[in-house]
Every structure is written in structure tokens, then in C-alpha cells.
Short mmCIF file of C-alpha atoms in Angstrom, two decimals:
data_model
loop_
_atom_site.label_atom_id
_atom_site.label_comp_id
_atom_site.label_asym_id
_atom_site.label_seq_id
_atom_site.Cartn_x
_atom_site.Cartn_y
_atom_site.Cartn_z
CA UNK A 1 -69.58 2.35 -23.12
CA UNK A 2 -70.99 -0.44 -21.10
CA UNK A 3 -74.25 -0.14 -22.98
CA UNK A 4 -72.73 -0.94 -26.30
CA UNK A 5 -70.51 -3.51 -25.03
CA UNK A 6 -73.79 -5.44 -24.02
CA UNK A 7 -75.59 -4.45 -27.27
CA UNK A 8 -72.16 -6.28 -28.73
CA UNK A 9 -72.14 -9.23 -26.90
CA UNK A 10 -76.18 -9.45 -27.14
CA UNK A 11 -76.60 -9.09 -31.11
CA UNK A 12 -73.39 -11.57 -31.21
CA UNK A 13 -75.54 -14.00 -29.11
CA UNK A 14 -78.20 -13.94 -31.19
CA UNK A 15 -76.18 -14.48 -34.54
CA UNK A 16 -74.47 -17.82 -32.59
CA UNK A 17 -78.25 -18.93 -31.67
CA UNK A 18 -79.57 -18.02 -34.57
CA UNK A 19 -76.96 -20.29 -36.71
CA UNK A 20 -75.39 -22.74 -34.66
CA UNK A 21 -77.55 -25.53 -34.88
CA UNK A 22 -77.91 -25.33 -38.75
CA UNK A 23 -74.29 -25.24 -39.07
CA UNK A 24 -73.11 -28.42 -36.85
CA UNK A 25 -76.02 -30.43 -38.89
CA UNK A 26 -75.02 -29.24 -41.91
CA UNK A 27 -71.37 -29.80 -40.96
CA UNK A 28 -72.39 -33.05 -40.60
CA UNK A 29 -75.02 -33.60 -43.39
CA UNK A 30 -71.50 -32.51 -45.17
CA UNK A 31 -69.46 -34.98 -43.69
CA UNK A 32 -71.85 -38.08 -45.07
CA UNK A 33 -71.52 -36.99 -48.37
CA UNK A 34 -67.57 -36.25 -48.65
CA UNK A 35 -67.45 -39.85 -46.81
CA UNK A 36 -70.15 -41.28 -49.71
CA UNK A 37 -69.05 -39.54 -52.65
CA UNK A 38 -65.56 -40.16 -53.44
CA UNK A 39 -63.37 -37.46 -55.35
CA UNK A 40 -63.17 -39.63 -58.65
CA UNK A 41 -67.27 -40.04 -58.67
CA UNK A 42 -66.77 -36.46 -59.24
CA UNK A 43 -63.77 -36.61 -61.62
CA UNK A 44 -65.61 -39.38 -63.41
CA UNK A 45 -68.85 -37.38 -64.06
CA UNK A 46 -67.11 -33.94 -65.01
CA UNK A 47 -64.32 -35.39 -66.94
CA UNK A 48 -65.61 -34.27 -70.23
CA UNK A 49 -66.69 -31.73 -72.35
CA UNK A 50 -69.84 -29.73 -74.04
CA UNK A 51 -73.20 -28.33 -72.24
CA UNK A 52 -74.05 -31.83 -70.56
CA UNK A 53 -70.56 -31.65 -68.71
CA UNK A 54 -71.30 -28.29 -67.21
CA UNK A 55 -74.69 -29.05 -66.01
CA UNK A 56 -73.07 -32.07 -64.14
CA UNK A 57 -70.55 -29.51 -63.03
CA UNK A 58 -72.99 -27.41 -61.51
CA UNK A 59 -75.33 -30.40 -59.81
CA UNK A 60 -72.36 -31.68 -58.33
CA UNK A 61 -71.00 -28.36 -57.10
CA UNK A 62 -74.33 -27.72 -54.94
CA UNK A 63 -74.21 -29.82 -51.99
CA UNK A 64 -70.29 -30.16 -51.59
CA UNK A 65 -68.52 -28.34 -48.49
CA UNK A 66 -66.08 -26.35 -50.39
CA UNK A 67 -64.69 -23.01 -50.19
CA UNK A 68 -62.73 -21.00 -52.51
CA UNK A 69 -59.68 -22.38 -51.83
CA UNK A 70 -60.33 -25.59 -50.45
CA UNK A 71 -61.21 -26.51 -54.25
CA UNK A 72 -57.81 -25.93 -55.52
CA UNK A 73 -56.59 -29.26 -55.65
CA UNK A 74 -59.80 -29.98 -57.83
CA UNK A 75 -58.62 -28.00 -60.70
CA UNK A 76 -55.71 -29.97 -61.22
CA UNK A 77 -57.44 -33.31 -60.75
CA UNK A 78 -60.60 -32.22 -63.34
CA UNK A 79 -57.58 -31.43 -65.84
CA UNK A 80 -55.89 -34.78 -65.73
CA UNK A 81 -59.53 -36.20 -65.89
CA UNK A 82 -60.22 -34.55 -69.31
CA UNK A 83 -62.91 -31.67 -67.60
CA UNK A 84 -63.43 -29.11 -70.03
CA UNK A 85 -62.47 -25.75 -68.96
CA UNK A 86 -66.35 -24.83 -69.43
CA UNK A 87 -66.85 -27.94 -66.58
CA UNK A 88 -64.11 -26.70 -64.59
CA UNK A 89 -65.69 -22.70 -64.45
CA UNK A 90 -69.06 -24.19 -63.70
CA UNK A 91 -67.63 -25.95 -60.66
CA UNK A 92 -65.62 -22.98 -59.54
CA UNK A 93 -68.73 -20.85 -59.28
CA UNK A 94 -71.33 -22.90 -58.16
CA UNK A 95 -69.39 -24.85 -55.50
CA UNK A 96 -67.96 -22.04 -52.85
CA UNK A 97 -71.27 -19.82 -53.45
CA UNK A 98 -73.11 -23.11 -51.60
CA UNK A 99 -72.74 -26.10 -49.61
CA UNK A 100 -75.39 -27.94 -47.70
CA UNK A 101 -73.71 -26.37 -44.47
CA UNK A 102 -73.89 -22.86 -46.20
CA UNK A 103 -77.21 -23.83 -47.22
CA UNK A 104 -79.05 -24.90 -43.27
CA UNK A 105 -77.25 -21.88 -42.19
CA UNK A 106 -79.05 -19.77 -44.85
CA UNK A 107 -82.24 -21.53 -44.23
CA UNK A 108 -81.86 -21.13 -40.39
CA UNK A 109 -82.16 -17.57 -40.65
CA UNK A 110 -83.54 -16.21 -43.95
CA UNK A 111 -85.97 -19.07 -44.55
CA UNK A 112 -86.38 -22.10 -47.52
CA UNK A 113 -87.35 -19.44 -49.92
CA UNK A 114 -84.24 -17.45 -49.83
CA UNK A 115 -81.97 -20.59 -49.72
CA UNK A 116 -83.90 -21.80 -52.53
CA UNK A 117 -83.67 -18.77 -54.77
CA UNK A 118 -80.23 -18.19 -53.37
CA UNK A 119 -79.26 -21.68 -55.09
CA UNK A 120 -80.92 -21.91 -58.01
CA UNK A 121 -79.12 -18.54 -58.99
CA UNK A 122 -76.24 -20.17 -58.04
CA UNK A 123 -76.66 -22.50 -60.74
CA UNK A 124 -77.84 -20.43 -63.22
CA UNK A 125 -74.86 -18.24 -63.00
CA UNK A 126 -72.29 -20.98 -62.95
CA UNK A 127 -74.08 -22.56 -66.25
CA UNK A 128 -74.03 -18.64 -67.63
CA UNK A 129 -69.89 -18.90 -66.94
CA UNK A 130 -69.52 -22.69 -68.53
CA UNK A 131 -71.97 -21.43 -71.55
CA UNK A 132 -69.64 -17.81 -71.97
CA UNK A 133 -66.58 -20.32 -71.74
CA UNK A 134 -67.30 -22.46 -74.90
CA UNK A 135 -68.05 -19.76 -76.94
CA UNK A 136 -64.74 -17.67 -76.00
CA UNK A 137 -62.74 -19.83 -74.70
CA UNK A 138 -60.48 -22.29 -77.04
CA UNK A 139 -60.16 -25.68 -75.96
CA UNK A 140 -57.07 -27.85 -76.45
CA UNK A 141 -57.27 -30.99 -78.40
CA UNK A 142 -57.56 -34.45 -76.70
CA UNK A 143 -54.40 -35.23 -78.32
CA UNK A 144 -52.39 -32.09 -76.17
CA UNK A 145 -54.35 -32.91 -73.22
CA UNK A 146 -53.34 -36.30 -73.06
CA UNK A 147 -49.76 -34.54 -74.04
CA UNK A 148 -50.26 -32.32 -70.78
CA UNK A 149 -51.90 -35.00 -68.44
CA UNK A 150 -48.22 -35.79 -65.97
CA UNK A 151 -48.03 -32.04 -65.83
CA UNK A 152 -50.92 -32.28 -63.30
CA UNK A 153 -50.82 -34.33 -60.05
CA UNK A 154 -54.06 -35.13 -58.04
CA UNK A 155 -52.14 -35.58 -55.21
CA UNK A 156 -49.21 -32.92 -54.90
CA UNK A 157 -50.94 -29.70 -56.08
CA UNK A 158 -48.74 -27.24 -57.66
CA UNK A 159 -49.48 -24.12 -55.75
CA UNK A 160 -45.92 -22.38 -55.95
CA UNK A 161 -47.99 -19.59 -58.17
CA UNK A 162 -50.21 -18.70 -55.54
CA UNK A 163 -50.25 -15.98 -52.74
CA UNK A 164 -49.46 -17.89 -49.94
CA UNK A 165 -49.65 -15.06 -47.50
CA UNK A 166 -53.08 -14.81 -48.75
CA UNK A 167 -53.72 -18.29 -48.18
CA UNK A 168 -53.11 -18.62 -45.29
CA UNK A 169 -55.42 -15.15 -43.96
CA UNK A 170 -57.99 -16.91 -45.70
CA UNK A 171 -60.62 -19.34 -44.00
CA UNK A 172 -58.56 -21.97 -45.26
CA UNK A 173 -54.95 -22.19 -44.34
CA UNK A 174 -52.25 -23.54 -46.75
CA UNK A 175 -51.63 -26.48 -44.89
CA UNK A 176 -55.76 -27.29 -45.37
CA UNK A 177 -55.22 -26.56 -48.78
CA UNK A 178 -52.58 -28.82 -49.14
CA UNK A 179 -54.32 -31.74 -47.65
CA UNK A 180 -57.87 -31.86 -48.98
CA UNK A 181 -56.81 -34.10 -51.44
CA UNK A 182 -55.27 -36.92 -49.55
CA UNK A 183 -57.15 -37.06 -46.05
CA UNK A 184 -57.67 -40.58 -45.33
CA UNK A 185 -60.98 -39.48 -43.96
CA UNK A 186 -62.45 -38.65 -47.55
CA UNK A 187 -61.69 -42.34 -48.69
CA UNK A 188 -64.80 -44.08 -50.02
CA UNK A 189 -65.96 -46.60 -47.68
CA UNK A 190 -64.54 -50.29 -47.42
CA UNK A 191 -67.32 -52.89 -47.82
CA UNK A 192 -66.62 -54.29 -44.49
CA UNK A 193 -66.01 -51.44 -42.58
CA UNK A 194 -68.70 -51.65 -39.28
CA UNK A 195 -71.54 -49.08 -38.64
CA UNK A 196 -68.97 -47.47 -35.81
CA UNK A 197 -66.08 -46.94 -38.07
CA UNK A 198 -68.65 -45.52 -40.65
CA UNK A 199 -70.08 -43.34 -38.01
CA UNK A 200 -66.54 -41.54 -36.85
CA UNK A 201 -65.31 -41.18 -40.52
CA UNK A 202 -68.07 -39.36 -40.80
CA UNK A 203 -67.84 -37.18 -37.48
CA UNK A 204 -64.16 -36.90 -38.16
CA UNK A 205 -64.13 -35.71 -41.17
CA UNK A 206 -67.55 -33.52 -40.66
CA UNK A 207 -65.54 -31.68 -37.35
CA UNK A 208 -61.88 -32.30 -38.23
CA UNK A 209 -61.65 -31.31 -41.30
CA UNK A 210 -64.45 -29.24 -42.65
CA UNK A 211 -65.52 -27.40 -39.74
CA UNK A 212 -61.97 -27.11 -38.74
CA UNK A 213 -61.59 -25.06 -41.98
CA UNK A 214 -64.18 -22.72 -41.62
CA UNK A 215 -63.89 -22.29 -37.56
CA UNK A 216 -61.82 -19.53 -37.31
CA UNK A 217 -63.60 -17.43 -40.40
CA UNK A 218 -66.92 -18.81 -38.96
CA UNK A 219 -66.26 -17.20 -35.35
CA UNK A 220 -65.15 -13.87 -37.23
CA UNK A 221 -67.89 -13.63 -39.79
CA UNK A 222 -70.14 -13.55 -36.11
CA UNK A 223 -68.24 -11.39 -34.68
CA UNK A 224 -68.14 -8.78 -37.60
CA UNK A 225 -71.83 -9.29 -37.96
CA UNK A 226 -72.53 -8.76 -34.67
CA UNK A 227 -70.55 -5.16 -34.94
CA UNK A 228 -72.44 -4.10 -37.60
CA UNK A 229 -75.63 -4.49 -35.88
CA UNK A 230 -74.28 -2.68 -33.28
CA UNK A 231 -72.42 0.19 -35.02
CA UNK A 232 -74.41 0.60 -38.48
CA UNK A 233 -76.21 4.19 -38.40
CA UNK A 234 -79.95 3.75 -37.59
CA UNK A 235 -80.66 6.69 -40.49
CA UNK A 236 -78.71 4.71 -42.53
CA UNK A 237 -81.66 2.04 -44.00
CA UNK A 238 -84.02 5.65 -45.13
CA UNK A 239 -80.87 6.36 -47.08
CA UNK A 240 -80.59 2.75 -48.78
CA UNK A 241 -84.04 2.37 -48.68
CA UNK A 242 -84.12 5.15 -51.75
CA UNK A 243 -81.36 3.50 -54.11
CA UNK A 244 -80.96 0.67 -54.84
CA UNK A 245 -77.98 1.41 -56.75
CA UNK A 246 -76.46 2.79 -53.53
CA UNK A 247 -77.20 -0.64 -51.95
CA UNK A 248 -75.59 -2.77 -54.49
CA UNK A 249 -72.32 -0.60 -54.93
CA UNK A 250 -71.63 -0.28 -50.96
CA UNK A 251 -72.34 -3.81 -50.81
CA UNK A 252 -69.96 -4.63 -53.14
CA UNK A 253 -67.18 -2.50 -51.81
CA UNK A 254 -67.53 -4.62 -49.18
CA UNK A 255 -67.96 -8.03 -50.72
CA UNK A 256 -65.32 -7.96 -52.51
CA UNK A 257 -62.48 -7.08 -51.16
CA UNK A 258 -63.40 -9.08 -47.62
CA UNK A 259 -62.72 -12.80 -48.56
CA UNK A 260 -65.35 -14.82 -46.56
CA UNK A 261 -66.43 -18.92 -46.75
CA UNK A 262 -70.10 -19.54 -47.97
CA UNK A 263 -70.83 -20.30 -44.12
CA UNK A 264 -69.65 -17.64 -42.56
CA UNK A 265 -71.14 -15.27 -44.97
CA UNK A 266 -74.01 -15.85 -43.52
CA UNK A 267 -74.06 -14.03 -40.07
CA UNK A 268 -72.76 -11.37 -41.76
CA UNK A 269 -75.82 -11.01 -44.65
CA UNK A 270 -78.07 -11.43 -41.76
CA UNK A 271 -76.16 -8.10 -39.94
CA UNK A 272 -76.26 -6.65 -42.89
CA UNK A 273 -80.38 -7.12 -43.59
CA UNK A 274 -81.28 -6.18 -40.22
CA UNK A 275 -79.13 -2.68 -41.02
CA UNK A 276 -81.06 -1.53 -44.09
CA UNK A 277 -79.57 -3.29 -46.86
CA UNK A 278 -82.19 -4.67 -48.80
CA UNK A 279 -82.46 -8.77 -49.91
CA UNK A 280 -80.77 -7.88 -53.00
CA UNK A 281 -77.45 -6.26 -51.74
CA UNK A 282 -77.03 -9.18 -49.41
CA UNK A 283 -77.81 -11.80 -51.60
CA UNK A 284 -75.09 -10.15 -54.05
CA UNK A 285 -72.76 -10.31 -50.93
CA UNK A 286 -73.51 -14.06 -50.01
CA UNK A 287 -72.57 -14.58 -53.83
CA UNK A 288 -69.97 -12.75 -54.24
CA UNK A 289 -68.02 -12.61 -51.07
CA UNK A 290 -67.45 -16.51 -51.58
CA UNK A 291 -66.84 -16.66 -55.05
CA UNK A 292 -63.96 -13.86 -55.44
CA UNK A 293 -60.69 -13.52 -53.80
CA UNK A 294 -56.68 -13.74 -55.05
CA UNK A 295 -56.65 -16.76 -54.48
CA UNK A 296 -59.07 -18.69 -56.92
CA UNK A 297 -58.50 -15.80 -58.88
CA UNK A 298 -54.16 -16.51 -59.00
CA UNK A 299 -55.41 -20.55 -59.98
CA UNK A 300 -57.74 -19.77 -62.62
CA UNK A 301 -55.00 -17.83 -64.16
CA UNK A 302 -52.68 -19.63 -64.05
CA UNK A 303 -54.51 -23.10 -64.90
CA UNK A 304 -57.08 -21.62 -66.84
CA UNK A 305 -55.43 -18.25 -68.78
CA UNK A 306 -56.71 -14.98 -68.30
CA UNK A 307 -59.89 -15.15 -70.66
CA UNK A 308 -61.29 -17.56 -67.98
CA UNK A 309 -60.23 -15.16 -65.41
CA UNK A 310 -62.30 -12.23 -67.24
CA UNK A 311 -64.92 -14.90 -67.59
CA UNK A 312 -65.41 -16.14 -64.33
CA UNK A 313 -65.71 -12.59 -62.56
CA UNK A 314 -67.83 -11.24 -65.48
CA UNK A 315 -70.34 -14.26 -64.74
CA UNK A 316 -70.35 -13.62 -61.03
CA UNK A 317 -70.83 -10.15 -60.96
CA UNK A 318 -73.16 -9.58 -63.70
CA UNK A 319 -75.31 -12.56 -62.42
CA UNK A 320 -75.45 -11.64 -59.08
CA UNK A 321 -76.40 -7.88 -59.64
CA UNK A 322 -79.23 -9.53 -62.27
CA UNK A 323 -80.34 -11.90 -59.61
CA UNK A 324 -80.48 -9.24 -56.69
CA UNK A 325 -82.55 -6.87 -58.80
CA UNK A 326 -85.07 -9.38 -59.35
CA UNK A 327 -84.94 -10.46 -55.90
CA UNK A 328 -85.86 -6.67 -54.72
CA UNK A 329 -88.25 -6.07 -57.23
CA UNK A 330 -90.31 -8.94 -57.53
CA UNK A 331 -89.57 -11.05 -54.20
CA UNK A 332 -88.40 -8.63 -51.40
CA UNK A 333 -91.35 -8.87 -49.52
CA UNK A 334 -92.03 -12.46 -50.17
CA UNK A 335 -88.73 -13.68 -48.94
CA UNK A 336 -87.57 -12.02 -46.01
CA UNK A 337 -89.44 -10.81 -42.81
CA UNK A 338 -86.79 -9.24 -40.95
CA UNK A 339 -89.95 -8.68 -37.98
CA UNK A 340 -89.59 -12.88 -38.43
CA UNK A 341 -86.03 -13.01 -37.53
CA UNK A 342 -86.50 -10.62 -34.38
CA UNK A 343 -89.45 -12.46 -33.37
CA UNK A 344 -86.89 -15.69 -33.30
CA UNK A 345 -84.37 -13.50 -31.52
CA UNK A 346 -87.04 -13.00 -28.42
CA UNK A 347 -87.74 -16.89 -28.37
CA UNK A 348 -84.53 -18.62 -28.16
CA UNK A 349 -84.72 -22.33 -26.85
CA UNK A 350 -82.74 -24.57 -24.96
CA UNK A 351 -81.65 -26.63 -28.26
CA UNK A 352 -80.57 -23.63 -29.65
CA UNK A 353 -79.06 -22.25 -26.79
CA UNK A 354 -77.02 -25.71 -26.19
CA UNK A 355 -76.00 -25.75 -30.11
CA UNK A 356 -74.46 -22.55 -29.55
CA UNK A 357 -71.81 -23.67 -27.30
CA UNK A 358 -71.41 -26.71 -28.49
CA UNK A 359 -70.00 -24.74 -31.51
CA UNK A 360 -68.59 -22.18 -29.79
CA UNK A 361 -66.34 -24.45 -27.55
CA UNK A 362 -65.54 -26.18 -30.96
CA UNK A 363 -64.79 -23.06 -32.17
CA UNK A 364 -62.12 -22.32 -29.76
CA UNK A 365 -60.89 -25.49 -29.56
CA UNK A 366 -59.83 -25.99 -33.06
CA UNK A 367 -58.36 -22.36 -33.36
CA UNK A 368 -56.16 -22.72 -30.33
CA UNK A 369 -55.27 -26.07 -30.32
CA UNK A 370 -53.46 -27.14 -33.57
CA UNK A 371 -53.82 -30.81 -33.41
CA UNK A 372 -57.20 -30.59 -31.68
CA UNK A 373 -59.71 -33.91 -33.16
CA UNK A 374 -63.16 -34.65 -32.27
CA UNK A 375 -62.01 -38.02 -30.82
CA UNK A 376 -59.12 -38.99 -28.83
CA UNK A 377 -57.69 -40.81 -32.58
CA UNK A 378 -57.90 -39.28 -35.64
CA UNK A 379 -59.92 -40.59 -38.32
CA UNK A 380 -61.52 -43.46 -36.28
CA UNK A 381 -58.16 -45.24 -36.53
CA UNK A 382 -56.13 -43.47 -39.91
CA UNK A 383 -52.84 -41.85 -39.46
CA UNK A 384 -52.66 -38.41 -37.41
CA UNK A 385 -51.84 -37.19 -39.94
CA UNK A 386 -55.46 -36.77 -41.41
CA UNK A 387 -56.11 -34.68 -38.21
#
């Protein structure tokens, strides 16, 4: 017993080390563009219809720090800007699959080539969804959209159809939901706001709240991956090793059902390599887990009808099971050296060690404390409430 208790507290070491320092910068790297890129550059650039739209959609959608849920208040404001429900699909997809915090983390322990792959197919399949939604999808006239356009409220999201209860088990809670939209900390910049005032709007809202968000599922995700390196069957891998169709359908049995952030997928896909699951199954779970949960699923029905419903999860499973048999077949061995990753796991240094709990404190401290902010005032001088 005390032998896998330290085998559990020494793989979930190595996961922490392994990602920490890739997820505070990209928390960060996050926080400078939600601080530069206001919510109605995005409305502005998606607010329209036809191919063009949904590549913008899916550009846009990379580098933002969105999960699943925390996107809901989008869908309304894309709506009122005129976003085709091709643009809107697009978005859905391709935003909660990555993030540039999703994407350090990925790079921090599967390497540029995997994080590259792993987004480009991100945007392939979110294009695939906005292409399958103008040809089946019916969209309303300007002149009932502009009929429509008080029925939707960028600031006061409607989410009385949604499974709260589910909400709030997710990695983000309601009342995160509820605010994304009107944190003072994602207001564009004033023109004569000083270098310091720049700097903690950024660390706010980089710690308070996107990292907030994802702390809690973050600090799970490790601790789940860290059990199934301990606990997965060592004959296990000569089994999946065989089947690749054995891979993909466990691996979506668990992807699915388990709702998990882009971020803190990642410890989890990294567990889930090391145990025998080939490149393929886990990039299918980094895709999937992310992109599919009753939640976003309850929205796009209800905003978006059930056709886009049917479309959206056709798109992401279909492209991800495409995508992860290339990945085995023609890039396995190019991608991934899991000898690599143990290698790093015998050679961790004193940045990485630091970085670890630095965001393990943070961790705790945002969990446990419900008004906990990275400085003393919220929002380098906004209302608490943004806290």
C-alpha cells in the first residue's frame, strides 16, 4: 500500500512538473490577448455569413482561452451581431478544442509537432462543421434576424434552458459563466491607461479569471492522470497495441462522457500515452473531451435547433477519428517519443520545480478561497466584483 501511494504521489509530481510552467505562461500569454482583443473585434469579424465568415471563425477561435461553457455568452452576442450559424459552429468547435494555454501545455509535453497537428485538425474540423452547416442548415433572412435581434442580450445571457447542475460540476461554474461577458478586466484598453495598470489587467484577468476557471478541473485532470499511470494494467498496451479500433472506442467511452477543459485534458492524454494508448486515441480524447458535454450541447439546441446539434457532434467525432487514424498511421512515430517524456521526467529543474508550486498554491488558493485575487484589489482598481 505504501508503495503505490508513492508511485501516486510520484507520477502526480511529474504531471505538475511536466505542465506547470507551460500553463502559468500560457495563462498569461492568454491574459494579453483577452486584454488586447476586445469581444466586439470578434463580433465585428464573425458577424456575417458564407465560407469567408467561417474561416474567420475558426482563426479567431485558435488562440482564445475558452472552454465549453465559458463561450456561452458568445452565442448570443454572434446572433445579435448577424454571425451565421455556419460562423457560430466553426467557433464552437475550434475554440474549446484549443487555446494558447491548452496549446504550451500540449507543447510542454508532447512536443511542437503534436500541438501543431493537434491544431491544424482543429481547424479543419471546425471549417468541415461551418461547410456541413450551409449546405443543411437553413438560414433566416436578414429581415427576421434583425426581427429577432432584442431577443438576444450580450450582456444578460439567457441560460434558464440549461443544466445548471451540470454547470456548475463543470470546470466552469455558473457564476463564471455568467460573468465572462461583463468582467471589467476584459475591457479594451484606455489610451491613457499607464504600463502598471496595463500590466495587472493583464495578470488579473490571466489568474483571476481564466485560471480561476480552469483551477479546480486543472488540479483534477492531474490527479486522474496521475491514477491512471499508477493503476492502468501493464499488459494492457500489448492488448491496444493490436487494435486500433479497441483504442479509439475505449478512448471514447471515456472522452465522452468525462467533461474536461482543453487544459486540463492534457495531463490526462499524457497518462493516457504513457499507458498504451496510442497518439491517435489520445489525440481523439484531447478533441473530443473538450468539445462535447450537456452543456454546449443544451445551447446549441436551443439557439441553434437540433440539425446543428447533429451537425456539430457529427463534425467532431468523425473528424477526430479521421485525424487520429492518420496520426497512427502515418505520424505515430514521428510525433511522440514517450522514451522523450521519461527522459524529462528523470531531469526535472529548479524552474520547473518552482512553477509547480507556484501553480499548485494557486491552485488551492482559488478553490478554497472564493474571493481569492492575485492582488490585494481586483482588477488593478475595477469593482470586486470582476474578482
Amino acid at each position: 500500500m505504501k508503495i503505490i501511494i508513492l508511485d501516486l504521489l510520484d507520477n502526480f509530481w511529474m504531471l505538475l512538473t511536466s505542465i506547470a510552467i507551460y500553463i502559468l505562461l500560457g495563462v498569461l500569454l492568454a491574459g494579453v490577448f483577452k486584454y488586447f482583443l476586445p469581444d466586439s473585434f470578434i463580433r465585428r469579424h464573425m458577424g456575417g455569413e458564407g465560407f469567408i465568415a467561417n474561416i474567420k471563425a475558426a482563426i479567431i477561435g485558435i488562440p482564445l482561452p475558452l472552454c465549453s461553457c465559458s463561450i456561452i455568452p458568445f452565442i448570443s452576442a454572434l446572433k445579435k451581431s448577424g454571425a451565421s450559424k455556419s460562423a457560430i459552429q466553426t467557433f464552437l468547435i475550434s475554440t474549446p478544442i484549443t487555446g494558447v494555454d491548452s496549446m504550451l501545455a500540449t507543447y510542454g509535453v508532447m512536443g511542437w509537432l503534436f500541438t501543431a497537428y493537434r491544431t491544424l485538425a482543429s481547424v479543419v474540423i471546425s471549417l468541415f462543421a461551418g461547410f456541413l452547416s450551409l449546405i443543411f442548415i437553413k438560414e433566416e433572412s436578414t429581415a427576421n434576424k434583425n426581427l429577432k435581434i432584442n431577443q438576444y442580450n450580450v450582456v444578460s445571457t439567457d441560460l434558464s434552458g440549461i443544466n445548471k447542475m451540470a454547470i456548475n460540476s463543470s470546470c466552469c461554474p455558473l457564476q463564471s459563466v455568467e460573468k465572462t461577458v461583463s468582467s471589467c478586466c476584459a475591457a479594451p484598453i484606455n489610451k491613457n491607461s499607464s504600463w502598471m495598470d496595463v500590466y495587472k489587467g493583464i495578470v488579473t484577468y490571466a489568474f483571476d479569471d481564466i485560471f480561476k476557471d480552469i483551477a479546480k478541473s486543472l488540479l483534477i485532470g492531474i490527479v486522474l492522470g496521475a491514477v491512471i499511470m499508477t493503476f492502468m494494467p501493464e499488459n494492457l498496451s500489448s492488448y491496444l497495441s493490436n487494435s486500433l479500433v479497441l483504442n479509439y472506442v475505449l478512448i471514447l467511452l471515456i472522452a465522452m462522457p468525462l467533461y474536461v477543459c482543453a487544459t486540463s485534458s492534457v495531463p490526462m492524454g499524457l497518462a493516457l500515452l504513457a499507458g498504451g494508448f496510442t497518439p491517435g486515441a489520445v489525440f481523439i480524447f484531447l478533441t473530443a473531451g473538450p468539445a462535447t458535454n450537456v452543456i454546449t450541447m443544451s445551447v446549441i439546441t436551443k439557439t441553434l435547433g437540433k440539425t446543428s446539434l447533429a451537425v456539430y457532434l457529427f463534425s467532431i467525432l468523425a473528424g477526430s477519428l479521421i485525424f487520429a487514424f492518420i496520426l497512427d498511421y502515418y505520424f505515430s512515430d514521428i510525433l511522440i517519443d514517450i522514451m522523450a517524456i521519461a527522459h524529462d521526467h528523470e531531469n526535472i529543474g529548479f524552474i520547473e520545480q518552482i512553477s509547480a508550486v507556484i501553480l499548485l498554491y494557486l491552485s488551492f488558493k482559488y478553490i478554497f478561497k472564493k474571493n481569492a485575487t492575485i492582488f490585494s484589489s481586483s482588477c488593478g482598481g475595477c469593482a470586486d466584483s470582476c474578482g
